[in-house]
Coordinates of C-alpha atoms (C1' of nucleotides) in Angstrom, one line a residue:
Chain A
M1 CA 91.4 166.4 113.1
N2 CA 88.6 169.0 114.7
I3 CA 85.3 168.9 113.1
T4 CA 82.9 172.7 113.5
P5 CA 79.6 172.5 112.8
K6 CA 79.8 176.2 110.6
T7 CA 76.4 177.0 109.9
Q8 CA 73.5 177.7 112.3
Q9 CA 71.7 174.7 111.3
A10 CA 74.4 172.3 112.3
Y11 CA 74.6 174.3 115.6
S12 CA 71.1 173.5 115.9
L13 CA 70.9 169.9 115.6
L14 CA 73.5 169.5 118.3
H15 CA 71.6 171.7 120.7
S16 CA 67.3 170.2 120.0
G17 CA 69.5 166.8 119.4
T18 CA 71.2 166.7 123.0
L19 CA 67.5 167.9 123.9
A20 CA 65.6 165.2 122.1
L21 CA 68.6 161.8 123.4
A22 CA 68.3 163.2 126.9
R23 CA 64.6 162.9 127.1
A24 CA 65.1 159.4 125.6
E25 CA 67.9 158.8 128.5
R26 CA 65.6 160.0 131.4
Q27 CA 62.7 157.5 129.8
G28 CA 65.0 154.5 129.9
I29 CA 64.2 150.9 129.0
R30 CA 63.2 148.3 131.0
V31 CA 66.2 145.3 132.7
D32 CA 64.9 142.0 134.3
L33 CA 66.9 141.5 137.0
E34 CA 65.4 138.9 138.4
Y35 CA 67.1 137.1 135.2
T36 CA 70.3 139.0 134.9
A37 CA 70.5 137.5 137.8
K38 CA 69.6 133.8 137.7
K39 CA 71.6 133.9 133.9
K40 CA 75.1 135.0 135.8
I41 CA 75.1 132.7 137.6
H42 CA 74.3 129.9 134.9
L43 CA 77.5 131.2 133.1
T44 CA 79.6 131.4 136.1
K45 CA 78.9 127.9 136.2
N46 CA 79.6 126.5 133.1
I47 CA 82.6 129.5 132.7
E48 CA 84.7 127.4 136.4
R49 CA 83.2 123.8 134.4
L50 CA 85.4 124.8 131.6
E51 CA 87.8 126.1 133.2
R52 CA 88.0 122.8 135.7
N53 CA 88.2 121.2 132.9
F54 CA 90.9 123.1 131.2
M55 CA 93.2 122.9 134.2
E56 CA 93.3 119.1 133.6
T57 CA 95.0 119.3 130.1
K58 CA 98.6 118.1 129.5
F59 CA 98.6 121.6 127.9
Y60 CA 97.9 123.9 130.8
K61 CA 100.7 122.2 132.9
H62 CA 103.1 123.6 131.0
W63 CA 101.6 127.0 131.1
C64 CA 102.0 126.4 134.2
H65 CA 105.4 125.4 134.5
T66 CA 106.6 127.9 132.4
V67 CA 105.1 130.7 132.7
K68 CA 107.3 133.6 134.5
N69 CA 107.3 136.0 136.3
H70 CA 103.5 136.0 137.1
R71 CA 101.1 133.7 138.7
P72 CA 99.6 131.5 136.2
N73 CA 96.8 132.7 135.0
I74 CA 93.6 131.1 132.4
H75 CA 92.2 135.2 131.5
S76 CA 95.7 136.0 130.9
D77 CA 96.1 136.8 126.6
S78 CA 99.6 138.3 127.5
Q79 CA 101.2 134.2 129.4
L80 CA 99.1 132.9 126.4
G81 CA 101.1 134.2 124.4
S82 CA 104.5 134.0 125.0
F83 CA 103.0 130.0 126.4
L84 CA 101.8 129.3 122.4
Y85 CA 104.4 131.7 120.6
G86 CA 107.4 131.4 122.7
V87 CA 107.5 128.4 125.1
K88 CA 106.2 126.0 122.2
K89 CA 107.7 128.1 119.6
L90 CA 104.0 127.8 117.4
E91 CA 103.7 130.0 114.3
P92 CA 101.7 133.3 115.0
T93 CA 99.2 133.4 111.9
K94 CA 98.3 137.3 112.6
Q95 CA 101.0 139.4 114.7
T96 CA 98.9 142.7 116.9
A97 CA 99.9 146.0 115.8
S98 CA 102.8 146.2 118.3
G99 CA 104.1 143.7 116.4
K100 CA 103.5 140.2 118.7
G101 CA 102.2 136.7 118.7
S102 CA 97.7 137.7 118.2
T103 CA 95.2 135.8 120.3
D104 CA 92.6 137.2 118.8
E105 CA 89.9 133.9 118.1
E106 CA 91.1 133.4 114.2
A107 CA 94.4 133.0 115.6
L108 CA 94.3 130.3 118.2
T109 CA 91.2 128.9 116.0
S110 CA 94.1 128.1 113.2
L111 CA 96.3 126.7 115.3
N112 CA 93.8 123.9 115.6
I113 CA 94.5 122.3 119.2
P114 CA 92.1 121.0 120.9
E115 CA 92.3 123.1 123.9
L116 CA 92.5 126.4 122.7
N117 CA 88.5 126.2 121.8
T118 CA 87.6 125.6 125.8
L119 CA 89.5 129.0 126.6
L120 CA 87.4 130.7 124.1
R121 CA 84.1 129.3 124.7
I122 CA 85.4 130.6 128.7
K123 CA 86.0 133.8 126.9
K124 CA 82.7 133.8 125.3
L125 CA 80.8 133.8 128.6
K126 CA 82.7 135.5 130.2
K127 CA 82.1 138.8 128.0
L128 CA 78.9 138.2 128.1
R129 CA 78.5 138.5 131.7
D130 CA 80.4 140.3 132.9
T131 CA 81.0 143.2 129.5
Y132 CA 76.9 143.0 129.5
L133 CA 75.1 141.4 132.3
S134 CA 76.8 142.8 135.5
A135 CA 77.0 146.2 133.4
F136 CA 72.6 145.6 132.8
E137 CA 72.7 145.1 137.0
R138 CA 74.8 148.5 137.6
E139 CA 73.1 151.2 136.1
Q140 CA 69.1 150.3 136.1
V141 CA 68.3 152.5 138.3
N142 CA 64.6 150.5 140.1
G143 CA 64.9 148.5 137.1
Y144 CA 65.6 150.5 134.0
L145 CA 68.6 151.7 132.5
H146 CA 68.9 154.9 131.3
P147 CA 71.6 154.8 128.3
F148 CA 73.1 158.3 127.8
F149 CA 73.6 159.5 124.6
N150 CA 77.1 161.3 123.8
L151 CA 77.4 164.4 121.0
N152 CA 80.3 165.5 121.9
I153 CA 83.0 162.1 121.7
A154 CA 82.9 161.1 117.9
R155 CA 85.0 162.7 115.4
T156 CA 82.4 162.9 113.0
Y157 CA 80.2 164.4 114.6
R158 CA 78.1 160.9 115.2
S159 CA 76.9 159.7 118.5
S160 CA 78.8 157.7 121.2
S161 CA 76.7 155.5 123.7
D162 CA 77.5 154.8 127.3
K163 CA 76.8 152.9 130.9
P164 CA 75.8 151.6 129.4
N165 CA 76.8 151.6 125.3
F166 CA 73.2 151.2 124.7
Q167 CA 74.9 150.2 120.6
N168 CA 77.0 147.2 120.8
I169 CA 74.5 144.7 122.6
P170 CA 75.2 142.0 120.2
K171 CA 73.4 140.9 117.1
R172 CA 74.5 138.5 115.6
D173 CA 75.3 135.6 117.3
K174 CA 72.2 134.6 118.2
E175 CA 72.9 132.6 121.2
S176 CA 75.0 136.2 122.9
M177 CA 72.0 137.0 121.1
K178 CA 69.3 135.4 123.4
I179 CA 71.9 135.7 126.1
T180 CA 71.8 139.9 126.9
R181 CA 68.9 141.3 124.3
D182 CA 66.7 138.5 127.5
A183 CA 68.1 141.2 129.5
L184 CA 66.4 144.0 128.7
F185 CA 62.3 144.3 128.2
P186 CA 59.1 147.7 127.1
R187 CA 57.5 148.5 129.9
P188 CA 54.3 146.4 131.0
G189 CA 52.3 146.5 128.5
H190 CA 54.3 147.5 125.6
Q191 CA 56.0 147.0 122.5
L192 CA 59.6 147.3 121.2
L193 CA 60.2 148.7 117.9
A194 CA 62.5 149.8 115.5
F195 CA 63.4 151.8 112.8
D196 CA 66.4 152.0 111.0
F197 CA 66.9 153.0 107.3
S198 CA 68.3 151.1 105.0
G199 CA 72.2 150.6 103.7
L200 CA 72.2 154.8 105.5
E201 CA 76.1 154.8 104.5
V202 CA 75.8 153.7 101.5
C203 CA 72.7 155.9 100.2
I204 CA 75.2 159.6 101.8
A205 CA 77.6 158.5 100.4
A206 CA 75.6 158.8 96.9
T207 CA 74.7 162.2 98.1
Y208 CA 78.4 163.0 97.5
H209 CA 80.2 161.2 95.1
N210 CA 76.7 160.7 92.8
D211 CA 78.8 157.6 90.6
P212 CA 75.6 156.7 88.3
T213 CA 75.7 152.9 88.9
M214 CA 75.7 153.4 92.9
I215 CA 72.7 155.6 92.0
K216 CA 71.4 152.7 89.6
Y217 CA 71.8 150.1 92.8
I218 CA 70.0 152.3 94.8
T219 CA 66.5 153.3 93.0
D220 CA 66.6 150.5 90.4
P221 CA 64.9 147.8 93.6
T222 CA 65.2 144.3 90.8
S223 CA 69.7 145.2 91.3
D224 CA 71.1 143.6 94.1
M225 CA 75.4 145.5 94.2
H226 CA 76.3 142.3 96.9
G227 CA 74.3 140.2 95.2
D228 CA 76.5 141.0 92.2
M229 CA 79.5 141.4 94.0
A230 CA 79.2 137.8 95.2
A231 CA 78.7 136.8 92.2
Q232 CA 82.1 138.0 90.2
I233 CA 83.9 137.3 94.1
F234 CA 82.7 133.7 94.9
M235 CA 82.4 132.9 90.1
I236 CA 78.9 132.0 90.8
D237 CA 77.1 132.4 87.2
D238 CA 73.8 131.5 88.5
F239 CA 73.3 133.0 91.0
D240 CA 70.1 133.2 93.9
R241 CA 69.8 135.6 96.6
N242 CA 67.4 133.6 97.8
R243 CA 69.7 130.6 98.3
E244 CA 70.4 130.1 101.5
D245 CA 74.5 128.9 100.7
H246 CA 74.0 132.3 97.8
G247 CA 73.2 134.0 100.9
T248 CA 76.1 132.8 102.8
L249 CA 78.6 134.9 99.8
R250 CA 75.9 137.0 99.9
Q251 CA 76.9 138.1 103.0
A252 CA 80.4 137.5 102.8
A253 CA 81.3 139.7 100.1
K254 CA 79.1 142.5 102.1
N255 CA 81.4 142.5 104.6
G256 CA 84.6 140.7 103.4
F257 CA 84.3 143.0 100.2
V258 CA 82.2 146.0 99.4
F259 CA 81.9 148.0 102.7
P260 CA 85.9 147.1 103.8
E261 CA 86.7 149.1 100.3
F262 CA 84.3 151.6 101.1
Y263 CA 86.4 152.1 104.0
G264 CA 89.7 152.1 102.2
D265 CA 90.5 148.4 102.6
Y266 CA 92.4 147.0 100.0
F267 CA 92.9 143.5 98.2
K268 CA 94.7 141.8 100.6
N269 CA 93.0 142.2 104.3
C270 CA 89.4 141.5 102.4
S271 CA 91.1 138.4 99.9
D272 CA 92.3 136.6 104.4
S273 CA 88.9 137.8 105.2
L274 CA 87.0 136.9 102.9
A275 CA 88.5 133.1 102.3
C276 CA 90.0 132.5 105.6
T277 CA 86.6 134.0 108.4
W278 CA 84.0 134.1 105.5
G279 CA 84.6 131.0 103.1
E280 CA 86.2 128.6 106.0
L281 CA 89.7 128.4 103.6
P282 CA 93.1 127.9 104.6
H283 CA 96.0 129.9 104.3
G284 CA 98.3 127.3 100.6
S285 CA 96.6 125.0 98.2
W286 CA 93.1 123.9 97.9
K287 CA 92.1 120.5 98.4
A288 CA 89.0 118.7 97.6
G289 CA 86.7 118.8 100.3
Q290 CA 87.1 121.7 101.8
G291 CA 85.4 125.0 103.3
I292 CA 81.5 126.2 103.9
E293 CA 78.8 124.2 102.1
L294 CA 78.1 124.7 98.9
G295 CA 74.1 122.9 97.7
D296 CA 76.4 119.1 96.7
E297 CA 80.1 120.0 96.9
T298 CA 81.9 122.9 99.1
L299 CA 84.0 125.9 98.8
S300 CA 87.6 124.5 97.9
D301 CA 85.7 122.6 94.7
H302 CA 83.5 125.4 93.5
M303 CA 86.2 127.2 93.2
R304 CA 89.1 124.4 91.7
A305 CA 86.7 123.5 88.8
N306 CA 86.8 127.7 88.1
G307 CA 91.0 127.3 89.0
I308 CA 91.2 128.9 91.7
K309 CA 94.2 126.1 93.2
S310 CA 94.9 128.0 95.8
F311 CA 95.2 130.9 98.3
D312 CA 97.9 132.9 97.1
A313 CA 96.1 132.9 93.4
F314 CA 92.5 134.1 94.7
T315 CA 94.5 137.1 96.1
E316 CA 95.2 137.0 92.9
H317 CA 91.5 136.8 91.8
I318 CA 90.1 139.4 94.2
K319 CA 93.5 142.0 92.8
A320 CA 91.9 141.9 89.8
I321 CA 88.4 142.5 91.1
E322 CA 89.5 145.6 94.0
K323 CA 91.3 146.8 89.8
D324 CA 87.3 147.1 87.9
F325 CA 85.3 147.3 91.5
W326 CA 87.1 151.3 91.5
E327 CA 87.9 151.1 87.7
N328 CA 85.1 149.9 86.1
R329 CA 82.3 149.5 88.3
F330 CA 82.3 153.0 90.3
P331 CA 84.4 155.0 88.3
V332 CA 82.7 158.8 89.4
Y333 CA 83.2 156.7 92.4
A334 CA 86.7 156.8 93.1
K335 CA 87.4 159.9 91.2
W336 CA 85.0 161.4 93.9
K337 CA 87.5 160.0 95.9
E338 CA 90.6 161.4 94.1
R339 CA 89.1 164.5 93.9
W340 CA 88.3 164.6 97.8
W341 CA 91.7 164.8 99.1
K342 CA 93.1 166.9 96.9
T343 CA 91.0 169.3 98.0
Y344 CA 91.3 169.0 101.3
Q345 CA 95.1 168.6 100.5
K346 CA 95.1 172.4 98.5
Y347 CA 92.2 173.9 101.7
G348 CA 93.2 171.9 104.2
Y349 CA 88.5 171.2 105.4
I350 CA 86.5 169.6 104.1
S351 CA 82.1 170.5 104.3
M352 CA 79.5 168.0 105.0
H353 CA 76.5 168.5 103.5
T354 CA 74.8 169.2 107.2
G355 CA 77.1 172.7 107.7
F356 CA 80.0 170.9 110.1
T357 CA 83.5 171.7 109.3
C358 CA 86.5 168.9 109.6
S359 CA 90.0 170.2 109.5
G360 CA 93.5 169.6 111.2
V361 CA 95.4 166.8 109.9
M362 CA 92.8 163.9 108.6
G363 CA 94.1 160.8 106.9
K364 CA 93.0 160.0 102.6
N365 CA 89.9 157.8 104.4
D366 CA 89.0 159.5 106.8
V367 CA 89.0 163.2 104.5
T368 CA 85.9 161.2 102.2
N369 CA 84.5 158.3 105.3
Y370 CA 84.2 161.2 107.9
P371 CA 81.7 163.7 105.9
V372 CA 79.6 160.6 104.6
Q373 CA 79.4 159.2 108.2
G374 CA 78.4 162.1 110.0
A375 CA 76.1 163.3 107.8
A376 CA 74.4 159.6 107.6
F377 CA 73.7 160.0 111.7
H378 CA 72.5 163.0 110.9
C379 CA 69.7 162.0 108.8
L380 CA 69.1 159.7 111.8
L381 CA 68.7 162.6 114.4
W382 CA 67.2 164.6 112.4
S383 CA 64.3 162.6 112.3
F384 CA 65.3 161.4 115.8
I385 CA 64.1 165.1 116.8
Q386 CA 61.3 165.4 114.7
A387 CA 59.7 162.0 116.6
D388 CA 60.5 163.6 119.6
R389 CA 58.6 167.3 119.0
I390 CA 55.7 164.9 117.3
M391 CA 55.9 162.3 120.5
I392 CA 55.6 165.1 123.3
R393 CA 52.8 167.4 120.9
D394 CA 50.0 164.4 120.4
K395 CA 51.0 162.9 124.2
W396 CA 51.8 159.7 122.3
D397 CA 52.0 156.9 126.1
T398 CA 54.9 155.6 123.1
K399 CA 58.5 156.9 124.8
I400 CA 61.9 156.6 122.0
I401 CA 64.1 155.1 124.3
G402 CA 67.5 155.0 121.8
Q403 CA 68.9 155.4 119.2
I404 CA 71.9 153.5 117.4
H405 CA 73.5 155.1 114.5
D406 CA 70.5 154.2 111.9
E407 CA 68.6 153.1 114.1
I408 CA 65.1 154.3 116.7
V409 CA 64.5 152.7 118.7
L410 CA 61.0 153.4 120.8
D411 CA 59.0 151.4 123.7
A412 CA 55.4 151.1 121.9
H413 CA 51.2 151.5 123.4
P414 CA 49.7 147.4 120.6
D415 CA 46.8 150.2 120.0
E416 CA 49.4 153.4 118.3
I417 CA 52.0 151.4 116.1
E418 CA 50.0 151.7 113.0
M419 CA 50.5 155.5 114.0
V420 CA 53.5 155.3 114.8
C421 CA 54.8 153.3 112.0
K422 CA 53.2 156.5 110.1
T423 CA 54.4 159.3 111.9
I424 CA 58.5 157.9 111.5
K425 CA 57.4 156.3 107.9
K426 CA 56.9 160.0 107.1
I427 CA 59.0 161.6 109.0
T428 CA 62.5 159.4 107.3
C429 CA 61.5 158.7 103.7
V430 CA 59.5 162.5 102.8
D431 CA 60.0 165.6 105.2
L432 CA 63.9 164.8 105.7
P433 CA 64.6 164.4 102.1
K434 CA 61.5 167.6 101.8
E435 CA 64.5 169.5 104.4
W436 CA 67.4 168.6 103.2
K437 CA 67.9 168.8 99.5
W438 CA 71.6 167.3 98.7
I439 CA 68.8 164.1 100.2
N440 CA 69.0 162.9 95.8
V441 CA 68.4 158.8 96.0
P442 CA 65.7 157.9 97.9
L443 CA 65.1 156.8 101.5
N444 CA 63.6 153.9 103.1
I445 CA 63.6 152.1 106.2
D446 CA 62.9 148.9 107.7
A447 CA 61.0 147.8 111.3
E448 CA 61.1 145.6 113.4
I449 CA 58.5 144.2 115.9
C450 CA 58.7 142.2 119.6
D451 CA 55.5 141.2 121.6
V452 CA 53.7 142.9 123.6
D453 CA 55.5 142.4 127.5
S454 CA 58.9 139.9 125.4
S455 CA 62.5 140.4 125.5
W456 CA 64.3 142.3 123.0
S457 CA 65.2 139.4 121.3
N458 CA 62.6 137.5 119.6
K459 CA 62.3 140.8 117.5
K460 CA 60.0 139.8 114.4
K461 CA 60.2 141.9 110.9
L462 CA 57.0 144.1 110.7
K463 CA 55.7 145.2 107.4
I464 CA 55.5 149.2 107.0
Chain B
dG1 C1' 96.7 152.3 145.0
dG2 C1' 95.2 154.1 140.7
dA3 C1' 96.7 155.9 135.4
dA4 C1' 97.3 155.0 131.1
dC5 C1' 98.6 151.1 128.2
dT6 C1' 97.4 146.6 124.8
dC7 C1' 94.2 144.0 123.3
dG8 C1' 89.7 141.6 122.2
dC9 C1' 85.5 141.9 120.9
dC10 C1' 80.8 144.3 120.6
dA11 C1' 78.2 147.7 117.3
dC12 C1' 76.8 150.7 113.0
Chain C
dA1 C1' 102.6 155.1 97.3
dA2 C1' 99.9 153.5 100.8
dA3 C1' 96.3 150.8 102.2
dC4 C1' 90.0 149.5 106.9
dG5 C1' 85.5 154.6 109.1
dT6 C1' 83.2 155.5 114.6
dG7 C1' 82.8 154.4 119.0
dG8 C1' 83.1 151.0 124.3
dC9 C1' 84.3 148.2 127.9
dG10 C1' 87.0 144.4 130.3
dA11 C1' 90.6 141.9 131.8
dG12 C1' 96.0 142.1 132.3
dT13 C1' 99.9 144.2 132.7
dT14 C1' 103.4 148.3 133.2
dC15 C1' 104.4 152.7 136.0
dC16 C1' 104.4 155.8 138.4

DNA sequence: GGAACTCGCCAC
DNA sequence: AAACGTGGCGAGTTCC
């Protein structure tokens, strides 16, 4: 696989992008070293306590007696795997890529062994301490982190980030988010401020395939693609995304079906993720009172009442929905996928809207994913460059400090917030589509802001 | 003693 | 017919 900037614009985007990103790298983000030191001690105490508890269990003693060729190590997944699936002869619910029994969170949880929950808790706390807080301490210079943003790594010509990676700091899990983001601050007297494109990859995909149903979903603010899919998947007539339980199902539909399908996944994986991970329902037959809460019933009650009484029946249901999804809901999108695969097979390359050419050995999914992922990031990068230029020209006290694929992060002066919002909004929603005529759908951004002098964990929605 | 590999998990 | 895209990074393990 090989992508080259084919046009002058493509080259200059990377050239200017590198310079703008370098300014953000030099600016950096403040890190609270007193906090990281204290929190690491706190985490270590908890980890050690859990380890002591675990090592007193019969489960662990059995492990120690049966481990071969190694010193017993509770942090070794390969020892754990041999013990569970080799010694105790448990049936793995999941395999790794190389065919061994999996020891990831889902696999361990499904075994219903209380000791394993302790182990999972230890793993989580160690990850927070060793991957995030320790890295912040290691990489800081005079109390500031300077994460790198690379444009020469990702095969799609997206960016990557390292030392430390600024693009994978926990967000979804509340506890992990708080522990890690409480270490990160703006300069004294400033506020962290971020803007992200809403549904950018979906919008950019639409600029390639022009599926009318998708364009309607993007253009009509009263429509809701993920809500519609949730209603279909979970068979709900009166779907209301503002109801808390329906909101959860909408999240499930979005992350367990819609996005995986767009990336090229298929119904078997989707039904597994929807039922087990999102719905908390088991393989096999479904009994009353199982799964996540849904008003005054549970998901299994609700699905059983609608004739879906087992995991296998649910999989068949998802299979039918997948067929409907591509054949009836988004047929133009589906045809585009086929057409692009044919084009690649015939000519050996495909072109991105942003002037890059992808060639070399690619799979079917790559051919449709790369141009979308790449061009979506290029929208952010172009906006980043313009914002950087204006920031310098107008001598902003506010500084750009980083970027997360479809999001730009700033360290802002309180007096400049309104002006910065206006500027970013104009660049992203007006200037960008004017510059790149192939953007034939409206783009929107959302903003989040933290209070003055407070950490990245307390961000709130900001109306712009 | 370090390179390369596997596995797991964080982000979009 | 086949079957999830892009990254970074830590820990354990294996190989040289």
